[in-house]
XYZ file of C-alpha atoms in Angstrom:
743
model
C -13.170 29.444 -35.547
C -10.361 28.107 -37.795
C -7.058 28.578 -37.013
C -4.588 28.153 -40.012
C -1.514 27.487 -38.141
C -1.123 23.447 -36.491
C -0.573 23.155 -33.190
C 1.348 19.811 -32.225
C 0.872 17.617 -29.581
C 3.053 14.973 -29.727
C 5.627 14.024 -31.940
C 6.283 9.843 -32.282
C 9.176 8.771 -34.836
C 8.624 5.459 -36.437
C 10.793 2.919 -37.055
C 10.962 3.845 -40.306
C 12.405 7.343 -39.768
C 9.551 9.398 -40.386
C 7.320 11.200 -38.049
C 3.498 11.342 -37.165
C 1.985 14.446 -35.279
C -0.800 14.770 -32.874
C -2.769 17.838 -33.221
C -2.983 19.899 -29.807
C -7.137 19.741 -30.465
C -7.212 16.255 -31.092
C -5.261 15.440 -28.482
C -7.459 18.087 -25.460
C -10.962 16.447 -27.481
C -8.993 13.010 -26.534
C -8.611 13.962 -23.387
C -11.077 15.677 -22.331
C -13.703 12.767 -23.483
C -11.922 9.985 -20.931
C -11.645 12.600 -18.163
C -15.307 13.206 -18.369
C -16.498 9.353 -18.421
C -13.890 8.907 -15.246
C -15.568 11.741 -13.386
C -19.086 11.176 -14.195
C -18.823 8.523 -11.870
C -19.252 10.487 -8.995
C -21.664 12.970 -10.634
C -18.831 15.310 -11.986
C -18.358 14.880 -15.803
C -18.309 18.441 -16.503
C -15.089 18.980 -14.075
C -13.402 16.499 -15.461
C -14.922 17.224 -19.748
C -13.252 21.063 -18.893
C -9.902 19.596 -17.189
C -8.931 17.206 -20.180
C -9.963 20.273 -23.084
C -8.158 22.827 -20.667
C -5.036 20.687 -19.008
C -2.310 21.369 -22.566
C -4.586 24.621 -23.358
C -0.298 26.090 -23.141
C 0.977 24.190 -25.631
C -0.598 26.638 -27.570
C 2.439 28.935 -27.350
C 5.502 29.216 -29.550
C 8.048 28.368 -27.262
C 6.553 25.499 -26.478
C 5.850 24.675 -30.459
C 9.489 25.113 -31.222
C 10.303 22.742 -27.784
C 8.619 19.919 -29.758
C 9.817 20.198 -33.146
C 13.182 20.604 -32.382
C 13.435 17.713 -29.356
C 11.548 15.679 -31.023
C 13.706 15.879 -33.955
C 11.122 17.053 -36.289
C 13.517 20.068 -36.910
C 16.633 21.040 -36.796
C 18.456 22.895 -34.190
C 19.835 23.258 -30.322
C 17.509 21.286 -28.352
C 15.411 23.342 -25.727
C 14.700 23.341 -22.001
C 11.015 22.323 -20.925
C 9.022 25.232 -21.150
C 5.875 26.399 -18.778
C 3.061 24.795 -20.689
C 0.651 24.368 -17.025
C -0.230 27.604 -15.755
C -1.765 29.375 -18.730
C -4.801 27.640 -17.961
C -4.874 27.776 -14.031
C -4.935 31.062 -14.974
C -8.075 31.241 -17.758
C -9.769 29.171 -15.326
C -9.516 32.309 -12.453
C -10.871 34.538 -14.969
C -13.611 33.052 -16.621
C -14.664 30.572 -12.854
C -14.100 33.060 -10.345
C -15.933 31.448 -8.202
C -15.159 27.449 -9.007
C -11.024 28.239 -10.394
C -8.974 26.576 -7.605
C -10.412 22.747 -7.992
C -9.435 23.342 -12.370
C -5.951 25.452 -11.131
C -4.879 23.238 -8.735
C -5.514 20.082 -11.417
C -4.486 22.011 -14.266
C -1.199 23.477 -12.713
C -0.472 20.051 -11.601
C -1.027 18.137 -13.851
C 2.997 17.237 -14.546
C 4.887 18.267 -11.537
C 2.467 17.327 -8.755
C -0.720 18.648 -7.461
C 1.127 21.976 -5.347
C 0.675 23.761 -1.762
C -1.421 27.130 -2.431
C 1.111 28.823 0.406
C 4.945 28.500 0.413
C 6.949 26.161 2.135
C 10.436 26.355 2.701
C 11.021 22.047 2.129
C 8.491 22.079 -1.269
C 9.815 23.925 -4.008
C 6.389 26.090 -6.335
C 3.222 26.655 -4.969
C -0.102 27.791 -6.968
C -0.267 31.330 -5.798
C 2.751 32.306 -7.742
C 1.825 30.020 -10.758
C -1.302 32.649 -10.728
C 0.569 35.335 -10.614
C 2.555 34.496 -14.314
C -0.203 36.617 -16.607
C 2.143 36.660 -19.441
C 1.384 32.828 -20.200
C -2.161 32.918 -21.071
C -1.400 36.241 -22.640
C 0.846 34.367 -25.357
C -2.103 32.280 -26.628
C -5.201 33.821 -25.699
C -6.038 34.433 -29.298
C -5.053 31.023 -29.984
C -7.292 28.900 -27.614
C -10.449 27.987 -29.866
C -13.816 29.665 -29.600
C -15.180 26.342 -28.411
C -13.416 26.149 -25.385
C -14.276 28.694 -23.768
C -18.248 28.448 -24.099
C -18.844 29.173 -20.782
C -20.848 25.925 -18.537
C -22.573 25.008 -15.516
C -20.622 22.740 -12.579
C -21.988 20.371 -10.512
C -21.270 20.556 -6.662
C -18.561 18.426 -5.244
C -19.738 14.772 -5.931
C -23.174 16.165 -6.624
C -24.431 16.779 -3.563
C -23.503 19.376 -0.599
C -20.343 18.267 0.674
C -18.815 18.174 4.017
C -15.688 20.722 3.829
C -13.138 17.361 5.237
C -13.895 15.865 1.742
C -13.388 18.489 -0.826
C -8.985 17.933 -0.859
C -10.408 14.035 -1.591
C -12.681 14.943 -4.598
C -10.139 17.719 -5.783
C -7.174 14.323 -5.737
C -10.050 12.711 -7.664
C -10.541 15.222 -10.473
C -6.943 15.448 -10.505
C -6.590 11.275 -11.184
C -9.466 11.706 -14.061
C -7.352 14.090 -15.670
C -3.746 12.626 -15.555
C -5.325 9.296 -16.062
C -6.945 10.593 -19.023
C -3.741 12.743 -20.101
C -1.738 9.454 -19.731
C -3.953 6.833 -21.874
C -4.795 9.312 -25.043
C -1.274 10.065 -24.827
C -0.200 6.375 -24.902
C -2.813 6.585 -27.706
C -0.787 8.324 -30.161
C 2.623 7.171 -28.823
C 2.488 4.153 -28.103
C -0.578 2.345 -29.171
C 0.259 -1.289 -28.366
C 0.743 -0.959 -25.353
C -2.619 1.090 -25.041
C -4.561 -1.678 -27.004
C -2.939 -4.105 -24.312
C -5.212 -2.601 -21.594
C -8.261 -3.405 -19.861
C -8.831 -6.934 -21.149
C -10.518 -8.916 -18.388
C -13.189 -11.072 -17.711
C -16.445 -9.005 -15.815
C -17.091 -9.328 -12.321
C -19.826 -12.541 -12.841
C -17.973 -14.258 -14.713
C -14.592 -14.119 -11.703
C -17.122 -15.227 -9.094
C -17.758 -18.624 -11.829
C -14.644 -18.979 -11.414
C -14.301 -18.396 -7.398
C -17.453 -21.283 -6.800
C -15.707 -23.578 -8.915
C -12.235 -23.498 -6.901
C -14.329 -23.214 -3.863
C -16.339 -26.394 -4.949
C -12.933 -27.886 -5.742
C -11.385 -27.254 -2.165
C -14.326 -28.394 -0.412
C -14.703 -31.752 -1.628
C -10.911 -32.670 -0.828
C -11.103 -30.867 2.124
C -11.206 -33.223 5.196
C -14.202 -32.896 6.919
C -13.035 -32.329 10.409
C -13.986 -29.765 12.958
C -11.914 -27.014 11.736
C -13.447 -27.129 8.214
C -16.802 -27.387 9.252
C -16.165 -24.237 10.976
C -14.964 -22.814 7.678
C -17.511 -23.783 5.845
C -19.692 -22.065 7.988
C -17.576 -18.939 8.040
C -18.025 -18.935 4.293
C -21.531 -19.544 3.865
C -22.432 -16.675 6.393
C -20.306 -14.125 4.342
C -21.764 -14.839 1.125
C -24.906 -14.199 2.976
C -24.223 -10.724 3.980
C -22.784 -9.864 0.987
C -25.845 -9.380 0.004
C -26.232 -5.961 2.949
C -25.929 -2.303 1.554
C -22.453 -0.848 0.480
C -20.968 0.948 3.667
C -18.515 -0.464 6.430
C -18.052 -3.670 7.411
C -15.840 -6.200 9.715
C -15.423 -9.520 9.386
C -13.993 -11.032 12.824
C -12.463 -13.949 12.793
C -10.169 -16.433 14.741
C -6.457 -17.016 13.171
C -7.192 -19.846 10.820
C -10.883 -19.646 10.412
C -10.663 -19.128 6.528
C -10.548 -14.889 6.212
C -8.234 -14.555 3.080
C -11.535 -16.763 1.043
C -14.451 -16.063 3.002
C -13.853 -12.211 2.334
C -13.368 -12.306 -0.871
C -16.521 -14.354 -1.282
C -18.039 -11.499 0.835
C -16.702 -9.136 -1.829
C -17.748 -10.637 -5.064
C -21.248 -10.767 -3.837
C -21.236 -7.527 -2.698
C -19.808 -6.603 -6.600
C -21.962 -7.872 -7.624
C -25.194 -6.912 -6.020
C -23.732 -3.805 -6.307
C -22.223 -3.506 -8.993
C -18.978 -2.650 -8.090
C -16.134 -2.026 -10.087
C -13.058 -4.020 -8.393
C -11.946 -5.304 -5.733
C -8.890 -4.034 -3.719
C -7.752 -6.194 -1.369
C -5.237 -4.053 1.251
C -2.219 -6.846 3.329
C 0.245 -4.780 5.898
C 3.061 -6.890 4.941
C 4.857 -7.473 1.569
C 5.554 -11.494 3.318
C 2.217 -12.072 3.476
C 0.299 -10.760 -0.267
C 2.789 -13.072 -1.996
C 0.825 -15.802 -0.754
C -2.416 -13.917 -1.462
C -1.981 -13.116 -5.144
C -0.739 -16.817 -5.352
C -4.139 -17.987 -3.970
C -6.006 -15.607 -6.211
C -4.120 -16.478 -9.571
C -5.035 -19.875 -8.915
C -8.125 -18.559 -8.299
C -9.285 -15.835 -11.006
C -6.541 -16.226 -13.804
C -3.196 -14.319 -13.850
C -4.478 -11.554 -16.525
C -7.271 -10.291 -14.032
C -4.963 -9.957 -10.599
C -2.851 -7.248 -10.604
C -0.150 -6.998 -7.779
C 1.328 -3.488 -6.493
C 3.971 -3.575 -4.007
C 7.846 -3.581 -4.027
C 8.088 -7.783 -3.782
C 6.936 -7.264 -7.412
C 9.306 -9.986 -9.330
C 9.010 -8.595 -13.426
C 10.002 -12.498 -14.467
C 6.486 -13.268 -13.927
C 5.206 -9.844 -14.925
C 3.116 -9.574 -18.240
C 3.126 -6.067 -19.639
C -0.725 -6.093 -19.415
C -0.361 -6.038 -15.964
C 2.727 -3.913 -15.460
C 0.326 -1.481 -17.513
C -2.700 -2.494 -15.250
C 0.136 -1.602 -11.586
C -0.096 1.676 -13.496
C -3.827 2.756 -13.030
C -5.348 -0.293 -11.348
C -8.354 -0.811 -14.257
C -7.611 -4.474 -13.403
C -10.763 -6.414 -11.237
C -8.574 -7.002 -8.586
C -6.494 -5.930 -6.872
C -3.806 -6.697 -4.422
C -1.274 -4.016 -2.513
C -0.168 -2.744 0.613
C -1.578 -0.244 3.550
C 1.619 1.968 2.470
C 0.288 1.487 -1.668
C -2.841 2.224 -0.574
C -3.294 5.231 1.873
C -0.102 6.834 1.063
C -1.340 7.513 -3.053
C -4.765 8.420 -1.134
C -2.809 11.627 -0.013
C -0.024 11.729 -2.044
C -0.114 14.709 -4.976
C 2.392 12.640 -7.457
C 0.724 11.953 -10.896
C 2.033 8.443 -10.913
C 0.561 7.749 -7.542
C -2.912 9.944 -8.148
C -3.252 8.358 -11.580
C -5.524 5.355 -10.223
C -7.671 6.601 -7.452
C -9.956 7.641 -9.230
C -10.408 3.815 -9.808
C -10.675 3.221 -6.097
C -13.738 4.887 -6.937
C -17.201 2.382 -6.347
C -14.835 -0.387 -5.369
C -14.667 -2.954 -2.203
C -11.668 -2.204 -0.360
C -10.497 -5.245 2.051
C -8.306 -4.414 4.655
C -6.796 -7.659 5.805
C -4.947 -7.582 9.299
C -6.265 -3.768 9.844
C -5.431 -3.899 13.302
C -1.523 -3.024 11.644
C -2.744 0.295 10.761
C -0.863 2.700 12.071
C -2.116 4.512 15.598
C -0.025 7.786 14.825
C -1.493 8.295 11.126
C -5.159 6.503 12.582
C -6.856 10.183 11.987
C -5.950 11.100 8.757
C -6.830 6.900 7.719
C -10.059 7.065 9.148
C -11.200 10.604 7.459
C -9.885 9.470 4.473
C -12.140 5.826 4.643
C -14.955 7.677 5.533
C -14.809 9.522 2.547
C -14.731 6.877 0.510
C -17.494 5.800 1.375
C -19.573 8.261 1.709
C -18.928 10.161 -1.135
C -17.361 8.301 -3.584
C -19.178 4.337 -3.333
C -16.555 2.290 -1.818
C -17.323 -0.156 0.586
C -14.841 -1.277 3.360
C -14.510 -4.449 4.639
C -12.176 -4.720 8.002
C -10.518 -8.230 8.484
C -9.266 -9.666 11.371
C -8.953 -12.082 14.164
C -8.043 -9.010 16.310
C -10.665 -5.978 15.709
C -9.182 -2.675 16.783
C -12.166 -0.828 18.399
C -12.438 1.923 15.126
C -16.071 2.677 16.592
C -16.711 5.451 19.330
C -14.239 8.295 20.220
C -11.114 7.219 19.863
C -8.060 7.913 22.340
C -9.984 8.974 25.526
C -10.592 12.083 26.914
C -7.345 13.682 25.867
C -6.683 16.901 23.552
C -5.670 14.287 20.634
C -9.255 11.625 20.832
C -10.841 11.588 17.659
C -14.138 10.617 16.924
C -14.217 6.913 14.767
C -16.871 5.256 12.836
C -20.566 5.478 14.079
C -20.607 1.956 16.131
C -23.877 1.540 14.434
C -22.560 1.763 10.698
C -19.964 -0.903 10.782
C -21.646 -4.178 9.914
C -20.394 -7.637 11.356
C -21.022 -10.343 8.539
C -20.735 -13.174 10.275
C -22.839 -14.108 13.643
C -21.353 -14.577 17.188
C -17.057 -14.243 16.996
C -17.388 -15.023 20.059
C -18.630 -18.415 19.845
C -16.241 -18.862 17.145
C -13.229 -18.229 19.292
C -14.342 -21.443 21.715
C -15.476 -23.407 18.722
C -11.717 -22.824 16.921
C -9.446 -22.849 20.009
C -6.488 -24.771 19.056
C -3.677 -23.438 21.250
C -2.942 -22.877 25.631
C -1.127 -19.750 26.382
C 1.165 -20.441 28.868
C 1.718 -16.445 30.651
C 4.855 -16.057 33.099
C 2.728 -15.622 36.703
C 5.514 -12.324 37.517
C 5.354 -10.160 34.230
C 8.353 -8.225 35.016
C 11.121 -11.337 35.661
C 12.832 -11.590 32.898
C 14.441 -15.235 30.921
C 17.763 -15.007 29.789
C 18.270 -15.464 26.178
C 20.608 -18.630 27.032
C 17.133 -19.900 28.374
C 15.169 -19.409 26.064
C 17.744 -20.771 23.555
C 17.841 -24.379 25.911
C 13.824 -24.147 25.967
C 13.675 -24.401 22.947
C 15.529 -26.891 21.879
C 13.030 -29.193 24.099
C 11.125 -28.771 20.408
C 11.891 -30.824 17.367
C 9.086 -27.792 15.388
C 9.272 -24.093 17.707
C 8.171 -20.668 16.544
C 9.591 -17.324 18.375
C 9.116 -14.592 17.701
C 10.466 -11.726 19.594
C 9.751 -7.940 19.403
C 13.133 -6.412 17.878
C 15.727 -7.056 14.891
C 18.593 -6.925 17.668
C 16.654 -9.651 20.143
C 16.167 -11.684 16.862
C 20.036 -12.049 15.796
C 20.850 -12.405 19.876
C 18.819 -15.442 20.317
C 19.596 -17.317 17.110
C 23.140 -17.182 17.471
C 22.824 -19.403 20.107
C 21.242 -21.629 18.375
C 22.323 -24.616 16.456
C 22.944 -23.593 12.516
C 19.607 -25.571 10.827
C 17.879 -22.930 12.857
C 16.057 -20.519 10.442
C 16.548 -16.556 10.874
C 13.515 -14.641 9.423
C 13.862 -10.685 10.354
C 14.241 -7.469 7.817
C 18.179 -7.622 8.245
C 17.147 -9.548 5.004
C 15.766 -8.893 1.978
C 12.345 -9.680 0.391
C 13.994 -12.694 -1.470
C 15.806 -13.924 0.954
C 12.443 -13.575 3.547
C 10.079 -15.385 1.047
C 12.728 -18.306 0.142
C 13.051 -18.562 3.991
C 9.227 -19.448 4.768
C 8.776 -21.490 1.847
C 11.358 -23.534 3.765
C 9.723 -23.642 6.946
C 6.401 -24.746 4.737
C 8.327 -27.111 3.492
C 10.082 -28.711 6.172
C 6.336 -28.878 8.518
C 4.641 -30.254 5.760
C 7.227 -33.328 5.644
C 7.179 -33.138 9.806
C 10.911 -32.599 9.461
C 13.021 -30.747 12.827
C 12.892 -26.848 12.249
C 13.281 -24.371 14.331
C 12.802 -20.872 13.432
C 13.375 -17.008 15.655
C 11.665 -14.437 14.013
C 10.652 -10.733 14.402
C 6.859 -10.033 13.925
C 6.636 -10.601 10.288
C 5.824 -13.549 10.394
C 2.766 -13.571 13.010
C -0.108 -11.969 10.625
C -1.238 -13.864 7.602
C 0.925 -16.155 7.050
C -0.176 -19.620 6.991
C 1.967 -21.987 8.485
C 1.591 -24.202 11.621
C 3.782 -24.872 14.136
C 2.860 -27.034 16.898
C 4.937 -24.523 19.878
C 5.437 -20.822 19.507
C 7.329 -18.789 22.285
C 6.239 -15.396 21.846
C 7.964 -12.475 23.655
C 5.890 -10.134 25.893
C 4.051 -7.743 23.780
C 0.775 -6.346 22.892
C -2.212 -8.510 22.758
C -2.622 -8.347 18.954
C 0.652 -9.356 18.981
C 0.249 -12.130 20.607
C -2.691 -13.436 19.343
C -1.861 -13.127 15.796
C 0.987 -15.254 16.821
C -0.942 -17.746 18.327
C -2.520 -18.470 14.926
C 0.857 -19.393 13.482
C 0.227 -22.632 16.106
C -1.953 -25.796 15.655
C -3.457 -23.785 12.696
C -5.242 -26.723 11.018
C -6.417 -27.937 13.884
C -3.961 -31.555 13.560
C -2.943 -31.332 17.266
C -6.994 -31.478 18.549
C -7.367 -34.550 16.823
C -5.570 -36.458 19.083
C -7.319 -34.419 22.099
C -4.252 -31.879 22.478
C -3.717 -28.038 22.141
C -0.650 -25.962 20.429
C 1.464 -24.810 22.889
C 1.831 -20.652 23.105
C 4.538 -19.814 25.908
C 4.636 -16.282 26.681
C 8.390 -14.795 28.354
C 9.973 -11.763 29.359
C 12.747 -11.186 27.020
C 16.257 -9.547 28.991
C 16.524 -6.160 28.270
C 14.391 -2.832 27.959
C 10.686 -3.235 26.081
C 11.576 -0.641 22.986
C 10.429 2.937 22.975
C 6.850 3.670 21.062
C 4.130 1.029 20.072
C 5.886 -1.664 20.853
C 6.440 -0.760 24.606
C 2.793 0.106 25.229
C 1.403 -2.792 23.174
C 2.985 -4.810 26.139
C 2.043 -2.272 29.451
C -1.184 -2.123 28.061
C -1.141 -6.641 28.084
C 0.394 -6.842 31.255
C -2.909 -3.992 32.672
C -5.199 -6.362 30.331
C -4.100 -9.551 32.341
C -5.067 -8.461 35.688
C -8.269 -8.077 35.623
C -8.879 -10.537 32.781
C -8.645 -14.335 32.759
C -6.471 -16.779 29.885
C -9.237 -18.193 28.591
C -11.358 -14.402 27.531
C -8.002 -12.813 26.201
C -9.459 -13.993 22.356
C -12.410 -12.699 22.932
C -14.075 -10.317 20.801
C -14.713 -8.441 23.288
C -11.353 -8.447 25.062
C -10.004 -6.730 21.542
C -11.950 -3.592 21.632
C -10.808 -3.142 25.667
C -7.680 -3.772 24.417
C -7.383 -1.455 21.878
C -9.352 0.950 23.832
C -6.761 0.977 26.562
C -4.421 1.011 24.263
C -5.190 4.103 21.995
C -5.253 6.095 25.565
C -1.779 5.941 25.476
C -0.746 7.054 22.554
C 0.296 10.364 22.328
C -0.973 11.758 18.865
C -3.282 9.974 16.421
C -1.738 12.122 13.218
C 2.086 13.301 14.013
C 2.077 14.974 11.360
C -0.984 17.011 11.203
C -1.957 16.048 7.926
C -5.636 16.718 8.558
C -4.571 20.312 9.323
C -2.572 20.889 6.089
C -6.004 19.794 4.389
C -8.484 20.911 6.740
C -7.441 24.754 8.380
C -8.783 26.879 5.481
C -10.772 23.995 3.436
C -14.001 25.808 2.889
C -11.240 28.356 1.207
C -9.663 25.740 -0.438
C -6.126 27.073 0.480
C -4.539 23.176 1.129
C -1.345 21.841 1.165
C -0.985 19.219 -1.094
C 2.549 18.661 -1.453
C 3.684 19.208 2.126
C 0.945 16.924 3.186
C 2.245 14.618 0.901
C 5.710 14.616 2.058
C 4.865 14.261 5.857
C 2.435 10.822 5.303
C 4.429 8.236 5.133
C 3.462 5.231 6.878
C 6.795 3.768 6.810
C 9.307 6.396 8.476
C 12.485 7.330 6.371
C 13.750 10.033 7.722
C 16.164 8.001 9.767
C 16.479 5.130 7.306
C 19.008 3.975 4.209
C 18.728 1.486 2.168
C 21.190 -0.851 1.272
C 21.277 -3.537 -1.957
C 22.930 -6.135 -1.018
C 23.576 -9.022 -2.727
C 21.934 -12.542 -2.003
C 22.084 -14.963 -4.600
C 19.996 -13.489 -7.293
C 21.356 -10.570 -5.911
C 25.076 -10.490 -6.790
C 24.065 -10.577 -10.760
C 21.725 -7.899 -10.407
C 23.909 -5.730 -8.215
C 26.773 -6.354 -11.500
C 23.933 -5.346 -14.268
C 22.966 -2.557 -12.231
C 27.678 -1.516 -12.317
C 27.614 -2.067 -16.377
C 23.658 -0.818 -16.967
C 22.915 2.083 -14.886
C 19.559 2.938 -13.391
C 17.021 0.804 -16.045
C 13.503 0.814 -14.625
C 12.621 -2.961 -15.354
C 16.380 -3.234 -13.197
C 15.530 -0.852 -10.250
C 12.120 -2.862 -9.925
C 13.786 -5.978 -10.004
C 16.788 -4.385 -7.397
C 13.303 -3.575 -4.725
C 13.312 -7.557 -3.494
C 16.924 -7.219 -2.574
C 17.176 -3.780 -0.167
C 17.201 -4.132 3.637
C 16.839 -0.995 5.273
C 19.398 0.144 8.495
C 19.398 3.353 10.653
C 21.492 6.140 10.169
C 24.079 4.931 12.660
C 24.176 1.566 11.215
C 24.515 2.877 8.317
C 27.414 5.612 8.658
C 29.206 2.507 10.624
C 28.746 0.364 7.171
C 29.782 2.847 5.061
C 32.868 4.350 6.943
C 34.229 0.773 7.037
C 33.932 0.834 3.353
C 31.722 -2.080 2.914
C 29.073 -0.291 0.660
C 29.501 2.481 -2.504
C 27.674 4.617 -4.087
C 26.347 4.041 -7.562
C 24.259 6.304 -9.396
C 22.554 7.200 -6.038
C 22.022 3.908 -4.588
C 24.198 2.321 -1.758
C 25.153 -1.322 -2.616
C 26.840 -3.764 -0.730
C 30.784 -3.910 -1.512
C 31.609 -6.452 0.981
C 30.609 -10.344 0.099
C 30.981 -11.281 3.931
C 28.364 -8.051 4.992
C 25.452 -9.946 3.690
C 25.217 -13.864 5.341
C 22.898 -16.041 3.414
C 21.368 -17.087 6.555
C 21.151 -14.846 8.373
C 20.869 -10.959 6.445
C 22.657 -7.775 7.211
C 25.418 -7.947 9.236
C 26.128 -5.370 11.834
C 29.016 -4.509 12.916
C 29.903 -7.026 15.954
C 29.962 -8.873 12.896
C 31.500 -7.234 10.402
C 33.863 -5.646 12.559
C 35.327 -9.055 13.402
C 35.998 -10.473 9.926
C 38.096 -7.465 8.459
C 39.297 -7.011 12.050
C 38.908 -3.735 12.450
C 40.020 -2.710 16.128
């Protein structure tokens, strides 16, 4: 069918003042081709093709054509408000495909605003049910739709097979991802061709493997011939052999300091090559670890092949290509956080979901797997099962303290749920128990009476006996109380410091340790997992077994003391005050119960971690505290999903009762001044993320009411110089009250 009128999708004004037009039909066909190729990864090319072909049918309306011409400056007139160009095709889907229409309707109706709820929710605007009633939007364009676009097509079932209802919501998000990424890319190809052609310039996985082998050969040739390094080599070689195992779930149980980072990457590269996987995604719990790991991988694979996606990204070292790759994760190696990975998998927003289809057929390494939050464990395990069973993903749980994710999780209570089948999670190193004995580098001193408190002054005096010592406590408040009793050259580490400050302090700690200089550090648990530091003595407040063992990984990490027939010393103590309620207390109580039945020497055994986590999980009241599974499974057969509500509720970091303050640590002062003058420009806001501190609502209100912060463009910014200390971070009431003489 030919139409005399030319309909427009996008208009671009060139530097010479002339306008270029992208025909609507060209945009629909271009998006369809891309979405079809993306959805082919899971045997649903015909779904992706239709979504791309129909997604902007609403732009055939007179209202949209007037809007695009006037607002682009192509025609003169008073600027117009946005028009609804997404409902028409959703309604058409219900008309032409009465059985299969809902996945199409969800994706097309939400390709700008995000996946909708099916039913109303008081906390969320809009829903798909309302959208599907707007019949008039379809009637406005019906006669203008090209005939070829309306030819009915046959659809494969989800992922080309009979899928369990539990997986349908993830399947729809994957279709949605195929559509929104295709739409973004085809639009970029027309509107910003320079950016479009910067994409996807990466080395092949086989080349990355060659670069890795070269790096490892060089590193191993220079490594000292000692006991620790011989064990690390054994772990590396076993990881390489295990890479050929059939795709699925894997575990890597290696003591701290056993070289998990490089060995897990070695396994992933072999596995990716053997089974033609598209990329390797390395997920880490803390941003304090990710910067260190990213530096290692960039050295090995080259800057352009490694993309970081987290809040600590420094734009000064980010190329345009790497910034583009954070949008859709098309690079071969992605480093991200658990928060970014899992919140994206449950998100409804286009900016988050765009990358999801590039997780398909990938290898995911979950580093420090024990850090996955118990209160969201049920939906996390659910989505991991879906990725492996339906989307060709292989997943490796890598940690020294392997959690009990197999069998029934949570005991016999109502909140218990099935984890992974035991046989489905395969260990990639042989005999993890013998590794514990072979890599023994520390002795743990446990107080005889685990109910007897040691006062802070006594703890400070104990720390002063050692020239190099790390003390890890459970809360920011404890960290500050102990730090205040220590000499001025002591280093403080807590989340009362911004990320830029934490990174600088960790670098200083490493330098002092390597030079053999005196160094004492008081830290919260942010340093206990994955940070490559090596103290001869570590003191640890009583906590869960996983935290205690991870803390011991910062002690005699390189086995240097073993060479003089000594072990590192890890001393546990019971701090003043009650243990914080919640998971920290449950962990501490579980450890105390375990100590009664186990001797110190067996606390590091893999079986001890299984026993610990089973006991710990039996104390957890709810593994899905926001009822995410209910929002996405309650009526899965009829596909009545509450996508927007589930996305709002799935937050691994609690935000409801916390507030963010931008602080003036070093470069942060200049950035805040730029923020005052320029406003919230995207590049500036990304930089400022590294200078943010989160505080609870009570402390925030006190700071705000004292006039120490001001609101700028919806953000709260430090407005009193002494509110942030360049050594210990944000000062709470007892400190700044003294400074400004508030009574």
